[in-house]
Every structure is written in C-alpha cells, then in structure tokens.
Amino acid sequence: NAGVTQTPKFQVLKTGQSMTLQCAQDMNHEYMSWYRQDPGMGLRLIHYSVGAGITDQGEVPNGYNVSRSTTEDFPLRLLLAAPSQTSVYFCASSTGYNSPLHFGNGTRLTVT
Amino acid sequence: SQQGEEDPQALSIQEGENATMNCSYKTSINNLQWYRQNSGRGLVHLILIRSNEREKHSGRLRVTLDTSKKSSSLLITASRAADTASYFCATDLTGGGNKLTFGTGTQLKVEL
C-alpha cells in the first residue's frame, strides 16, 4: 500500500515551459486535491476533485489545470511556467466527509 | 486568505518538557485538524476535532477546541527529539474534507 505517490520529486523549468506533476493514490479515495507550500504562507489549495470527472478551483487556481479521468490519478498541469510558480507542491487524498487528508511527499519545482 | 494562524511561530524546548501550540481562526468551522510536517516531507495527520467536541486525546497529544473564541491548542506531553517538526492547524468549513485552509505553522525544536 503506497498511499499517495507524487512524481517527480524535483523539477527545474524555464519560464514559459510546460509540465505535468503526477499524483496517484491506491487507497480508493474519492477526494483528491493539490496544494502549494510557500515559505511563510502555509499551504494553499490550487484545485480539488470529489470524484472521477469532477474538478473545481481552490484558492490559487490561476496558471494550473487539472483533470480526473480515474479515481487513482489527479495530474496537475502547468501550461506556461512562471517564476511565481516556484514552490513545493503537495497532492492529498481523503475519503471525504470529516476525514483527514493523506499527503504525498511533494514535488519541489523551481522556475527560472 | 489565511483562516488559521498558529502561535508561536517557533518554539524550542528540552526533551521531556511539554509543548503547547495555539491556532486561531476567523470563521465558523465544521472541524479542525492538526498535521505534522518533518523537513522535506509531506504532512501527516495527527488529530481531527469536530466543532461539537471540546477535547480529544491521542497518545501524548491533546487537542482542545473553543469555538466561542475560535481557537484550538495542541499539547504534546513529554516531548522527544523525534517530535521536532512543523505543526499546522487546518480548518474545514463545510466538513467536505477536500477544501482545508491551513495556517502558517509552528516550528518545534526539541533539544536533547
């Protein structure tokens, strides 16, 4: 039981490049979400999904796209990377109502 | 916008002492959760307390919730060096479990 798996662990992009951060969970959780963590800011919600085919925006969605074609996977796409997107990105999943989040170990992204 | 704010921002204690961290929030909540983050890792769930609960225990952890003051506290008793980590509170406004709002965290250092 791997839990929540994020790849890659580290990534460096140039401004304007695109990439996809991968997130997979093997716990059959319906709810999945993406957060970014910046120094002094805590974690902020980017996008979330309550099930396959259903996604919605969080607090800081601009510059990011998501899709949820399966229960297991919830990729996060950066279409035109900007230095402001330099951050640590965490994917999380949960069973839903009044349930805790299970986090991956994060992807550290640097945009130059 | 930051719903939860932890206090203090940093705390340094000796092994065996108790550590208390506080969290204040702004709006009514369904539940409040505490997470731990070791350096370079994802967050790990510690305790979830619902809005109709006042206190919960888990091992050496004790969490209280005062909804009238919109505040919560996390007490770690008989601290160990392994408790060194950042601790975050997170509020869930609806109970949906997928849109948590995190505070900025307390960095706890437990020295031998």
PDB file of C-alpha atoms in Angstrom:
ATOM      1  CA  ASN A   1       0.000   0.000   0.000  1.00  0.00           C
ATOM      2  CA  ALA A   2       1.972   3.004  -1.289  1.00  0.00           C
ATOM      3  CA  GLY A   3      -0.536   5.701  -0.256  1.00  0.00           C
ATOM      4  CA  VAL A   4      -0.148   8.923  -2.272  1.00  0.00           C
ATOM      5  CA  THR A   5       2.713   8.925  -4.769  1.00  0.00           C
ATOM      6  CA  GLN A   6       3.990  12.095  -6.409  1.00  0.00           C
ATOM      7  CA  THR A   7       6.438  12.339  -9.293  1.00  0.00           C
ATOM      8  CA  PRO A   8       8.870  13.866  -9.940  1.00  0.00           C
ATOM      9  CA  LYS A   9      10.414  14.797  -6.583  1.00  0.00           C
ATOM     10  CA  PHE A  10      12.360  17.717  -8.067  1.00  0.00           C
ATOM     11  CA  GLN A  11      11.956  19.703 -11.290  1.00  0.00           C
ATOM     12  CA  VAL A  12      13.571  22.783 -12.795  1.00  0.00           C
ATOM     13  CA  LEU A  13      11.753  24.583 -15.592  1.00  0.00           C
ATOM     14  CA  LYS A  14      12.479  27.636 -17.659  1.00  0.00           C
ATOM     15  CA  THR A  15       9.870  30.383 -17.873  1.00  0.00           C
ATOM     16  CA  GLY A  16       7.276  29.508 -20.496  1.00  0.00           C
ATOM     17  CA  GLN A  17       7.806  25.761 -20.406  1.00  0.00           C
ATOM     18  CA  SER A  18       5.020  23.378 -19.538  1.00  0.00           C
ATOM     19  CA  MET A  19       4.935  20.227 -17.448  1.00  0.00           C
ATOM     20  CA  THR A  20       2.651  17.848 -15.587  1.00  0.00           C
ATOM     21  CA  LEU A  21       3.038  16.909 -11.949  1.00  0.00           C
ATOM     22  CA  GLN A  22       1.789  13.390 -11.385  1.00  0.00           C
ATOM     23  CA  CYS A  23      -0.220  12.194  -8.397  1.00  0.00           C
ATOM     24  CA  ALA A  24      -1.545   8.701  -7.817  1.00  0.00           C
ATOM     25  CA  GLN A  25      -3.226   7.084  -4.812  1.00  0.00           C
ATOM     26  CA  ASP A  26      -4.023   3.428  -4.192  1.00  0.00           C
ATOM     27  CA  MET A  27      -6.482   3.865  -1.321  1.00  0.00           C
ATOM     28  CA  ASN A  28      -9.592   4.217  -3.491  1.00  0.00           C
ATOM     29  CA  HIS A  29     -10.169   7.716  -2.115  1.00  0.00           C
ATOM     30  CA  GLU A  30     -12.798   9.789  -3.871  1.00  0.00           C
ATOM     31  CA  TYR A  31     -11.401  13.169  -2.828  1.00  0.00           C
ATOM     32  CA  MET A  32      -8.079  14.453  -4.164  1.00  0.00           C
ATOM     33  CA  SER A  33      -6.509  17.883  -4.030  1.00  0.00           C
ATOM     34  CA  TRP A  34      -3.419  19.887  -4.887  1.00  0.00           C
ATOM     35  CA  TYR A  35      -1.745  22.390  -2.550  1.00  0.00           C
ATOM     36  CA  ARG A  36       1.276  24.577  -2.896  1.00  0.00           C
ATOM     37  CA  GLN A  37       3.509  25.463   0.034  1.00  0.00           C
ATOM     38  CA  ASP A  38       5.497  28.666   0.062  1.00  0.00           C
ATOM     39  CA  PRO A  39       7.677  29.973   2.919  1.00  0.00           C
ATOM     40  CA  GLY A  40       5.612  31.847   5.495  1.00  0.00           C
ATOM     41  CA  MET A  41       2.348  31.175   3.628  1.00  0.00           C
ATOM     42  CA  GLY A  42       1.272  27.747   4.826  1.00  0.00           C
ATOM     43  CA  LEU A  43      -0.431  25.509   2.282  1.00  0.00           C
ATOM     44  CA  ARG A  44      -2.836  26.968  -0.250  1.00  0.00           C
ATOM     45  CA  LEU A  45      -5.384  24.962  -2.226  1.00  0.00           C
ATOM     46  CA  ILE A  46      -4.954  25.020  -6.006  1.00  0.00           C
ATOM     47  CA  HIS A  47      -7.577  22.576  -7.359  1.00  0.00           C
ATOM     48  CA  TYR A  48      -9.563  19.708  -5.948  1.00  0.00           C
ATOM     49  CA  SER A  49     -11.720  16.826  -7.124  1.00  0.00           C
ATOM     50  CA  VAL A  50     -14.573  14.997  -5.402  1.00  0.00           C
ATOM     51  CA  GLY A  51     -14.541  12.096  -7.843  1.00  0.00           C
ATOM     52  CA  ALA A  52     -13.616  10.993 -11.345  1.00  0.00           C
ATOM     53  CA  GLY A  53     -14.744  13.551 -13.887  1.00  0.00           C
ATOM     54  CA  ILE A  54     -15.371  16.285 -11.285  1.00  0.00           C
ATOM     55  CA  THR A  55     -12.899  19.070 -10.531  1.00  0.00           C
ATOM     56  CA  ASP A  56     -13.131  22.543  -9.062  1.00  0.00           C
ATOM     57  CA  GLN A  57     -10.923  25.511  -8.277  1.00  0.00           C
ATOM     58  CA  GLY A  58      -9.358  26.267  -4.956  1.00  0.00           C
ATOM     59  CA  GLU A  59      -7.833  29.453  -3.605  1.00  0.00           C
ATOM     60  CA  VAL A  60      -4.983  29.881  -6.144  1.00  0.00           C
ATOM     61  CA  PRO A  61      -6.005  28.147  -9.419  1.00  0.00           C
ATOM     62  CA  ASN A  62      -4.552  30.572 -11.974  1.00  0.00           C
ATOM     63  CA  GLY A  63      -1.841  29.064 -14.151  1.00  0.00           C
ATOM     64  CA  TYR A  64      -2.816  25.471 -13.361  1.00  0.00           C
ATOM     65  CA  ASN A  65      -5.094  22.897 -14.974  1.00  0.00           C
ATOM     66  CA  VAL A  66      -6.312  19.567 -13.652  1.00  0.00           C
ATOM     67  CA  SER A  67      -8.355  16.624 -14.843  1.00  0.00           C
ATOM     68  CA  ARG A  68      -9.585  13.467 -13.122  1.00  0.00           C
ATOM     69  CA  SER A  69     -10.213  10.648 -15.565  1.00  0.00           C
ATOM     70  CA  THR A  70      -9.726   7.867 -12.978  1.00  0.00           C
ATOM     71  CA  THR A  71     -10.187   7.567  -9.226  1.00  0.00           C
ATOM     72  CA  GLU A  72      -6.464   6.877  -8.794  1.00  0.00           C
ATOM     73  CA  ASP A  73      -4.845   9.738 -10.714  1.00  0.00           C
ATOM     74  CA  PHE A  74      -5.024  13.515 -10.402  1.00  0.00           C
ATOM     75  CA  PRO A  75      -2.349  15.254 -12.517  1.00  0.00           C
ATOM     76  CA  LEU A  76      -1.591  18.959 -12.228  1.00  0.00           C
ATOM     77  CA  ARG A  77      -0.570  20.786 -15.395  1.00  0.00           C
ATOM     78  CA  LEU A  78       1.439  23.979 -15.641  1.00  0.00           C
ATOM     79  CA  LEU A  79       0.881  25.376 -19.120  1.00  0.00           C
ATOM     80  CA  LEU A  80       3.233  28.378 -19.153  1.00  0.00           C
ATOM     81  CA  ALA A  81       5.528  28.194 -16.160  1.00  0.00           C
ATOM     82  CA  ALA A  82       6.348  31.452 -14.385  1.00  0.00           C
ATOM     83  CA  PRO A  83       8.866  32.194 -11.592  1.00  0.00           C
ATOM     84  CA  SER A  84       5.899  32.846  -9.260  1.00  0.00           C
ATOM     85  CA  GLN A  85       5.083  29.141  -9.530  1.00  0.00           C
ATOM     86  CA  THR A  86       8.339  28.192  -7.819  1.00  0.00           C
ATOM     87  CA  SER A  87       7.061  26.255  -4.831  1.00  0.00           C
ATOM     88  CA  VAL A  88       6.632  22.863  -3.230  1.00  0.00           C
ATOM     89  CA  TYR A  89       3.521  21.096  -4.497  1.00  0.00           C
ATOM     90  CA  PHE A  90       1.610  18.547  -2.446  1.00  0.00           C
ATOM     91  CA  CYS A  91      -1.081  16.185  -3.571  1.00  0.00           C
ATOM     92  CA  ALA A  92      -3.514  14.827  -0.990  1.00  0.00           C
ATOM     93  CA  SER A  93      -6.431  12.424  -0.889  1.00  0.00           C
ATOM     94  CA  SER A  94      -9.196  11.576   1.542  1.00  0.00           C
ATOM     95  CA  THR A  95     -12.339   9.509   1.863  1.00  0.00           C
ATOM     96  CA  GLY A  96     -14.387  12.693   2.138  1.00  0.00           C
ATOM     97  CA  TYR A  97     -16.645  13.997   4.847  1.00  0.00           C
ATOM     98  CA  ASN A  98     -14.910  14.745   8.162  1.00  0.00           C
ATOM     99  CA  SER A  99     -11.901  12.731   7.081  1.00  0.00           C
ATOM    100  CA  PRO A 100      -8.201  13.565   7.290  1.00  0.00           C
ATOM    101  CA  LEU A 101      -6.007  14.197   4.280  1.00  0.00           C
ATOM    102  CA  HIS A 102      -3.266  11.775   3.244  1.00  0.00           C
ATOM    103  CA  PHE A 103      -0.364  13.647   1.656  1.00  0.00           C
ATOM    104  CA  GLY A 104       2.309  12.699  -0.827  1.00  0.00           C
ATOM    105  CA  ASN A 105       5.907  13.717  -0.198  1.00  0.00           C
ATOM    106  CA  GLY A 106       5.768  16.655  -2.553  1.00  0.00           C
ATOM    107  CA  THR A 107       7.354  17.938  -5.746  1.00  0.00           C
ATOM    108  CA  ARG A 108       9.856  20.784  -5.405  1.00  0.00           C
ATOM    109  CA  LEU A 109       9.538  22.962  -8.508  1.00  0.00           C
ATOM    110  CA  THR A 110      11.881  25.783  -9.481  1.00  0.00           C
ATOM    111  CA  VAL A 111      11.059  28.053 -12.414  1.00  0.00           C
ATOM    112  CA  THR A 112      13.962  30.184 -13.663  1.00  0.00           C
TER     113      THR A 112
ATOM    114  CA  SER B   1      -6.616  34.373   2.812  1.00  0.00           C
ATOM    115  CA  GLN B   2      -5.268  32.665   5.900  1.00  0.00           C
ATOM    116  CA  GLN B   3      -8.029  31.138   8.006  1.00  0.00           C
ATOM    117  CA  GLY B   4      -5.785  29.704  10.698  1.00  0.00           C
ATOM    118  CA  GLU B   5      -2.873  31.365  12.425  1.00  0.00           C
ATOM    119  CA  GLU B   6      -0.561  29.418  14.703  1.00  0.00           C
ATOM    120  CA  ASP B   7       1.190  30.828  17.711  1.00  0.00           C
ATOM    121  CA  PRO B   8       4.080  30.807  18.404  1.00  0.00           C
ATOM    122  CA  GLN B   9       5.814  30.722  15.031  1.00  0.00           C
ATOM    123  CA  ALA B  10       8.759  28.899  16.595  1.00  0.00           C
ATOM    124  CA  LEU B  11       9.215  27.007  19.850  1.00  0.00           C
ATOM    125  CA  SER B  12      12.346  25.453  21.323  1.00  0.00           C
ATOM    126  CA  ILE B  13      12.153  23.165  24.344  1.00  0.00           C
ATOM    127  CA  GLN B  14      14.143  20.477  26.108  1.00  0.00           C
ATOM    128  CA  GLU B  15      13.326  16.792  25.760  1.00  0.00           C
ATOM    129  CA  GLY B  16      10.798  15.730  28.364  1.00  0.00           C
ATOM    130  CA  GLU B  17       9.075  19.127  28.531  1.00  0.00           C
ATOM    131  CA  ASN B  18       5.564  19.811  27.257  1.00  0.00           C
ATOM    132  CA  ALA B  19       4.957  21.820  24.093  1.00  0.00           C
ATOM    133  CA  THR B  20       1.825  23.878  23.514  1.00  0.00           C
ATOM    134  CA  MET B  21       0.849  25.377  20.188  1.00  0.00           C
ATOM    135  CA  ASN B  22      -2.173  27.536  19.540  1.00  0.00           C
ATOM    136  CA  CYS B  23      -4.317  28.121  16.484  1.00  0.00           C
ATOM    137  CA  SER B  24      -6.819  30.895  15.930  1.00  0.00           C
ATOM    138  CA  TYR B  25      -9.274  31.070  13.057  1.00  0.00           C
ATOM    139  CA  LYS B  26     -11.737  33.571  11.702  1.00  0.00           C
ATOM    140  CA  THR B  27     -14.984  31.910  10.606  1.00  0.00           C
ATOM    141  CA  SER B  28     -17.218  29.106  11.835  1.00  0.00           C
ATOM    142  CA  ILE B  29     -15.883  25.653  11.108  1.00  0.00           C
ATOM    143  CA  ASN B  30     -17.104  22.083  10.786  1.00  0.00           C
ATOM    144  CA  ASN B  31     -13.869  20.577  12.055  1.00  0.00           C
ATOM    145  CA  LEU B  32     -10.276  21.495  12.797  1.00  0.00           C
ATOM    146  CA  GLN B  33      -7.298  19.268  12.117  1.00  0.00           C
ATOM    147  CA  TRP B  34      -3.672  19.214  13.204  1.00  0.00           C
ATOM    148  CA  TYR B  35      -0.852  17.993  10.976  1.00  0.00           C
ATOM    149  CA  ARG B  36       2.864  17.444  11.443  1.00  0.00           C
ATOM    150  CA  GLN B  37       5.494  18.016   8.764  1.00  0.00           C
ATOM    151  CA  ASN B  38       9.027  16.772   9.063  1.00  0.00           C
ATOM    152  CA  SER B  39      11.608  18.633   6.997  1.00  0.00           C
ATOM    153  CA  GLY B  40      11.330  17.799   3.304  1.00  0.00           C
ATOM    154  CA  ARG B  41       8.353  15.516   3.762  1.00  0.00           C
ATOM    155  CA  GLY B  42       4.602  15.609   3.299  1.00  0.00           C
ATOM    156  CA  LEU B  43       2.179  16.429   6.070  1.00  0.00           C
ATOM    157  CA  VAL B  44       0.977  13.705   8.409  1.00  0.00           C
ATOM    158  CA  HIS B  45      -2.435  13.888  10.061  1.00  0.00           C
ATOM    159  CA  LEU B  46      -2.438  13.942  13.868  1.00  0.00           C
ATOM    160  CA  ILE B  47      -5.935  14.682  15.178  1.00  0.00           C
ATOM    161  CA  LEU B  48      -9.312  15.825  13.825  1.00  0.00           C
ATOM    162  CA  ILE B  49     -11.683  17.537  16.252  1.00  0.00           C
ATOM    163  CA  ARG B  50     -15.252  18.335  15.274  1.00  0.00           C
ATOM    164  CA  SER B  51     -16.949  21.625  16.113  1.00  0.00           C
ATOM    165  CA  ASN B  52     -19.167  19.948  18.726  1.00  0.00           C
ATOM    166  CA  GLU B  53     -16.177  18.455  20.552  1.00  0.00           C
ATOM    167  CA  ARG B  54     -14.089  20.269  23.150  1.00  0.00           C
ATOM    168  CA  GLU B  55     -11.143  17.949  23.687  1.00  0.00           C
ATOM    169  CA  LYS B  56      -9.514  14.926  22.085  1.00  0.00           C
ATOM    170  CA  HIS B  57      -6.547  12.795  23.014  1.00  0.00           C
ATOM    171  CA  SER B  58      -4.235  10.587  21.004  1.00  0.00           C
ATOM    172  CA  GLY B  59      -1.251   9.134  22.815  1.00  0.00           C
ATOM    173  CA  ARG B  60       0.882  12.072  24.002  1.00  0.00           C
ATOM    174  CA  LEU B  61      -1.246  14.556  22.049  1.00  0.00           C
ATOM    175  CA  ARG B  62      -4.120  16.573  23.483  1.00  0.00           C
ATOM    176  CA  VAL B  63      -6.186  18.945  21.368  1.00  0.00           C
ATOM    177  CA  THR B  64      -8.734  21.403  22.666  1.00  0.00           C
ATOM    178  CA  LEU B  65     -11.224  23.456  20.716  1.00  0.00           C
ATOM    179  CA  ASP B  66     -13.016  26.600  21.890  1.00  0.00           C
ATOM    180  CA  THR B  67     -15.487  27.626  19.209  1.00  0.00           C
ATOM    181  CA  SER B  68     -16.587  30.700  21.166  1.00  0.00           C
ATOM    182  CA  LYS B  69     -13.034  32.047  20.977  1.00  0.00           C
ATOM    183  CA  LYS B  70     -12.359  30.490  17.577  1.00  0.00           C
ATOM    184  CA  SER B  71      -9.202  28.869  18.839  1.00  0.00           C
ATOM    185  CA  SER B  72      -7.581  25.486  19.318  1.00  0.00           C
ATOM    186  CA  SER B  73      -4.491  24.260  21.085  1.00  0.00           C
ATOM    187  CA  LEU B  74      -2.226  21.261  20.591  1.00  0.00           C
ATOM    188  CA  LEU B  75      -0.348  19.946  23.602  1.00  0.00           C
ATOM    189  CA  ILE B  76       2.480  17.458  23.198  1.00  0.00           C
ATOM    190  CA  THR B  77       3.445  15.960  26.537  1.00  0.00           C
ATOM    191  CA  ALA B  78       6.866  14.536  27.447  1.00  0.00           C
ATOM    192  CA  SER B  79       8.352  15.692  24.168  1.00  0.00           C
ATOM    193  CA  ARG B  80      11.046  13.764  22.358  1.00  0.00           C
ATOM    194  CA  ALA B  81      13.701  14.782  19.850  1.00  0.00           C
ATOM    195  CA  ALA B  82      11.659  12.941  17.219  1.00  0.00           C
ATOM    196  CA  ASP B  83       8.818  15.454  17.768  1.00  0.00           C
ATOM    197  CA  THR B  84      10.970  18.118  16.106  1.00  0.00           C
ATOM    198  CA  ALA B  85       8.859  19.218  13.128  1.00  0.00           C
ATOM    199  CA  SER B  86       6.482  21.900  11.908  1.00  0.00           C
ATOM    200  CA  TYR B  87       2.903  21.679  13.121  1.00  0.00           C
ATOM    201  CA  PHE B  88      -0.050  23.060  11.193  1.00  0.00           C
ATOM    202  CA  CYS B  89      -3.674  23.549  12.015  1.00  0.00           C
ATOM    203  CA  ALA B  90      -6.215  23.307   9.223  1.00  0.00           C
ATOM    204  CA  THR B  91      -9.869  24.264   9.244  1.00  0.00           C
ATOM    205  CA  ASP B  92     -12.645  22.611   7.309  1.00  0.00           C
ATOM    206  CA  LEU B  93     -15.561  24.989   6.912  1.00  0.00           C
ATOM    207  CA  THR B  94     -18.082  22.543   5.482  1.00  0.00           C
ATOM    208  CA  GLY B  95     -16.885  19.114   6.577  1.00  0.00           C
ATOM    209  CA  GLY B  96     -16.443  18.183   2.952  1.00  0.00           C
ATOM    210  CA  GLY B  97     -12.869  17.156   3.644  1.00  0.00           C
ATOM    211  CA  ASN B  98     -11.425  18.465   0.427  1.00  0.00           C
ATOM    212  CA  LYS B  99     -11.046  22.217   0.996  1.00  0.00           C
ATOM    213  CA  LEU B 100      -8.930  22.627   4.089  1.00  0.00           C
ATOM    214  CA  THR B 101      -7.420  26.007   4.911  1.00  0.00           C
ATOM    215  CA  PHE B 102      -4.025  25.767   6.574  1.00  0.00           C
ATOM    216  CA  GLY B 103      -2.269  28.093   8.947  1.00  0.00           C
ATOM    217  CA  THR B 104       1.359  29.126   8.626  1.00  0.00           C
ATOM    218  CA  GLY B 105       2.618  26.607  11.160  1.00  0.00           C
ATOM    219  CA  THR B 106       4.672  26.382  14.347  1.00  0.00           C
ATOM    220  CA  GLN B 107       8.254  25.139  14.085  1.00  0.00           C
ATOM    221  CA  LEU B 108       9.003  22.991  17.111  1.00  0.00           C
ATOM    222  CA  LYS B 109      12.548  22.059  18.059  1.00  0.00           C
ATOM    223  CA  VAL B 110      13.087  19.563  20.849  1.00  0.00           C
ATOM    224  CA  GLU B 111      16.643  19.527  22.106  1.00  0.00           C
ATOM    225  CA  LEU B 112      18.368  16.702  23.941  1.00  0.00           C
TER     226      LEU B 112
END
